[in-house]
CSV table of C-alpha atoms and ligand atoms in Angstrom, one decimal:
chain,number,residue,atom,x,y,z
A,1,MET,CA,87.6,119.5,96.5
A,2,PRO,CA,91.1,119.1,94.9
A,3,ASN,CA,93.2,122.7,95.2
A,4,TYR,CA,95.1,123.3,92.5
A,5,ASP,CA,98.0,125.2,91.5
A,6,GLU,CA,97.8,127.2,88.7
A,7,ASN,CA,100.8,127.8,87.8
A,8,CYS,CA,101.6,124.1,87.9
A,9,ILE,CA,102.3,121.8,85.0
A,10,PHE,CA,100.8,118.5,86.8
A,11,CYS,CA,97.6,119.9,88.0
A,12,LYS,CA,97.3,121.2,84.2
A,13,ILE,CA,97.8,117.5,83.4
A,14,ILE,CA,95.3,116.6,86.0
A,15,LYS,CA,92.8,119.0,84.3
A,16,GLY,CA,93.5,118.1,81.6
A,17,GLU,CA,95.0,121.6,80.0
A,18,ILE,CA,97.6,120.0,78.7
A,19,PRO,CA,98.2,116.2,76.7
A,20,SER,CA,99.2,113.6,79.0
A,21,ASN,CA,99.6,109.5,77.4
A,22,LYS,CA,97.3,108.0,80.4
A,23,VAL,CA,98.5,104.9,83.0
A,24,TYR,CA,96.0,105.1,85.5
A,25,GLU,CA,92.8,107.1,86.9
A,26,ASP,CA,90.5,106.6,90.2
A,27,ASP,CA,89.3,110.3,91.7
A,28,LEU,CA,92.4,110.7,93.7
A,29,CYS,CA,95.2,110.3,91.9
A,30,TYR,CA,96.2,109.9,87.7
A,31,ALA,CA,98.9,108.2,86.5
A,32,PHE,CA,100.9,108.7,82.7
A,33,ARG,CA,104.0,107.7,80.9
A,34,ASP,CA,107.0,110.2,81.8
A,35,ILE,CA,108.0,112.2,78.3
A,36,ASN,CA,111.4,111.7,79.5
A,37,PRO,CA,111.8,108.1,79.5
A,38,GLN,CA,114.9,107.2,82.3
A,39,ALA,CA,113.7,103.5,81.8
A,40,PRO,CA,111.6,101.1,79.2
A,41,THR,CA,108.3,102.2,82.0
A,42,HIS,CA,108.8,105.1,83.4
A,43,ILE,CA,105.5,106.2,84.7
A,44,LEU,CA,104.6,109.2,86.5
A,45,VAL,CA,101.6,108.9,89.7
A,46,VAL,CA,100.2,112.2,91.0
A,47,PRO,CA,97.5,113.2,93.3
A,48,LYS,CA,94.3,115.6,92.0
A,49,THR,CA,95.2,118.0,94.2
A,50,HIS,CA,98.7,119.8,94.2
A,51,ILE,CA,101.1,119.2,96.9
A,52,THR,CA,104.6,120.4,97.0
A,53,SER,CA,106.1,117.4,97.6
A,54,CYS,CA,107.4,114.5,100.5
A,55,ALA,CA,107.6,117.5,102.9
A,56,GLU,CA,104.5,118.6,102.6
A,57,ILE,CA,102.9,114.9,103.9
A,58,ASP,CA,101.3,115.0,106.8
A,59,ASP,CA,97.9,113.9,108.9
A,60,SER,CA,95.6,115.5,106.8
A,61,ASN,CA,96.7,113.9,103.4
A,62,ALA,CA,98.5,110.3,104.6
A,63,ALA,CA,95.8,108.9,104.0
A,64,LEU,CA,95.6,109.9,99.9
A,65,VAL,CA,98.9,109.1,99.9
A,66,GLY,CA,98.7,105.7,101.3
A,67,HIS,CA,96.2,105.4,98.3
A,68,ILE,CA,98.2,106.1,95.8
A,69,PHE,CA,100.6,103.2,96.6
A,70,THR,CA,97.7,100.6,96.1
A,71,ALA,CA,97.3,102.5,92.4
A,72,ILE,CA,100.9,102.1,92.5
A,73,ALA,CA,100.4,98.4,93.5
A,74,LYS,CA,97.5,98.5,90.8
A,75,ILE,CA,99.3,100.1,87.9
A,76,ALA,CA,102.4,97.4,88.6
A,77,ARG,CA,100.1,94.5,88.2
A,78,GLN,CA,98.8,96.3,85.2
A,79,GLU,CA,101.6,96.7,83.3
A,80,GLY,CA,103.2,93.5,84.0
A,81,LEU,CA,105.7,94.1,86.2
A,82,THR,CA,105.7,92.6,89.4
A,83,GLU,CA,107.9,89.8,87.9
A,84,ARG,CA,111.2,91.6,87.3
A,85,GLY,CA,110.1,94.7,89.8
A,86,PHE,CA,110.0,98.0,89.9
A,87,ARG,CA,111.6,100.7,92.0
A,88,VAL,CA,110.0,104.0,93.1
A,89,ILE,CA,110.9,107.3,93.5
A,90,SER,CA,109.7,110.7,94.7
A,91,ASN,CA,112.1,113.7,94.5
A,92,SER,CA,111.2,116.5,97.7
A,93,GLY,CA,113.5,119.6,97.1
A,94,LYS,CA,116.5,120.7,95.6
A,95,ASP,CA,119.1,118.3,96.6
A,96,ALA,CA,116.9,115.7,95.7
A,97,GLY,CA,116.4,117.4,91.9
A,98,GLN,CA,112.7,118.0,91.8
A,99,THR,CA,111.7,119.9,88.5
A,100,VAL,CA,108.2,120.3,89.1
A,101,PRO,CA,107.3,120.7,92.7
A,102,HIS,CA,103.7,118.7,92.6
A,103,LEU,CA,104.2,115.5,94.4
A,104,HIS,CA,104.8,113.0,92.1
A,105,PHE,CA,106.0,109.6,92.1
A,106,HIS,CA,107.9,107.9,89.7
A,107,ILE,CA,107.6,104.0,89.0
A,108,LEU,CA,110.9,102.7,86.5
A,109,ALA,CA,110.5,99.3,85.3
A,110,GLY,CA,112.2,97.3,82.1
A,111,LYS,CA,115.4,97.4,83.1
A,112,ASP,CA,118.4,95.8,85.4
A,113,MET,CA,118.6,99.4,87.8
A,114,GLY,CA,120.8,96.7,90.1
A,115,GLU,CA,121.4,97.5,93.7
A,116,VAL,CA,122.9,101.9,93.8
A,117,LEU,CA,120.5,104.2,94.7
A,118,VAL,CA,122.0,107.3,93.8
B,1,AMP,P1,111.3,115.5,89.2
B,1,AMP,O1,112.6,115.2,88.6
B,1,AMP,O2,111.4,114.3,90.2
B,1,AMP,O3,110.4,116.4,89.9
B,1,AMP,O4,110.4,114.5,88.2
B,1,AMP,C1,109.6,115.6,87.1
B,1,AMP,C2,109.6,115.0,85.7
B,1,AMP,O5,108.2,115.5,85.5
B,1,AMP,C3,110.5,114.6,84.9
B,1,AMP,O6,110.6,113.0,85.4
B,1,AMP,C4,109.6,114.9,83.7
B,1,AMP,O7,110.7,113.9,82.6
B,1,AMP,C5,108.4,114.7,83.7
B,1,AMP,N1,107.6,115.6,82.6
B,1,AMP,C6,107.8,116.8,83.0
B,1,AMP,N2,106.7,117.6,82.3
B,1,AMP,C7,105.9,116.9,81.8
B,1,AMP,C8,104.9,116.0,80.6
B,1,AMP,N3,104.0,117.2,80.0
B,1,AMP,N4,104.9,115.0,80.7
B,1,AMP,C9,104.9,114.2,81.4
B,1,AMP,N5,106.1,114.2,82.6
B,1,AMP,C10,106.7,115.7,82.5
B,2,ZN,ZN1,99.7,121.2,91.6
């Protein structure tokens, strides 16, 4: 059973209470286009249950997180990103600039991002 946070914007997107531009969906995760894209392709992949950030990953949800990465690979193939490549980012907490406290993985692609991470 999913656990939703009623004040969470991404939980509202998963429930369909806020519109989103869907890219991929399965039983466990949902992917949609970022409203403020930082690259020509900018997709967010979220679990369909409320987990606050990478800091909450543990043995109870590790399989779910692994599943999300299989979805990320599917989405990369679906969107034609595998030849040029793509970057996956997850911000956790204040110093990382996390603005939505629901675990999400950014898929960024479509431009040369170089070798510098931050
Ligand atoms: P972060 O700063 O890592 O927490 O990323 C949150 C991301 O969510 C940002 O890139 C926002 O542009 C994006 N975002 C916020 N609200 C929405 C929304 N309603 N639909 C799509 N993306 C959103
Ligand atoms: Zn949530």
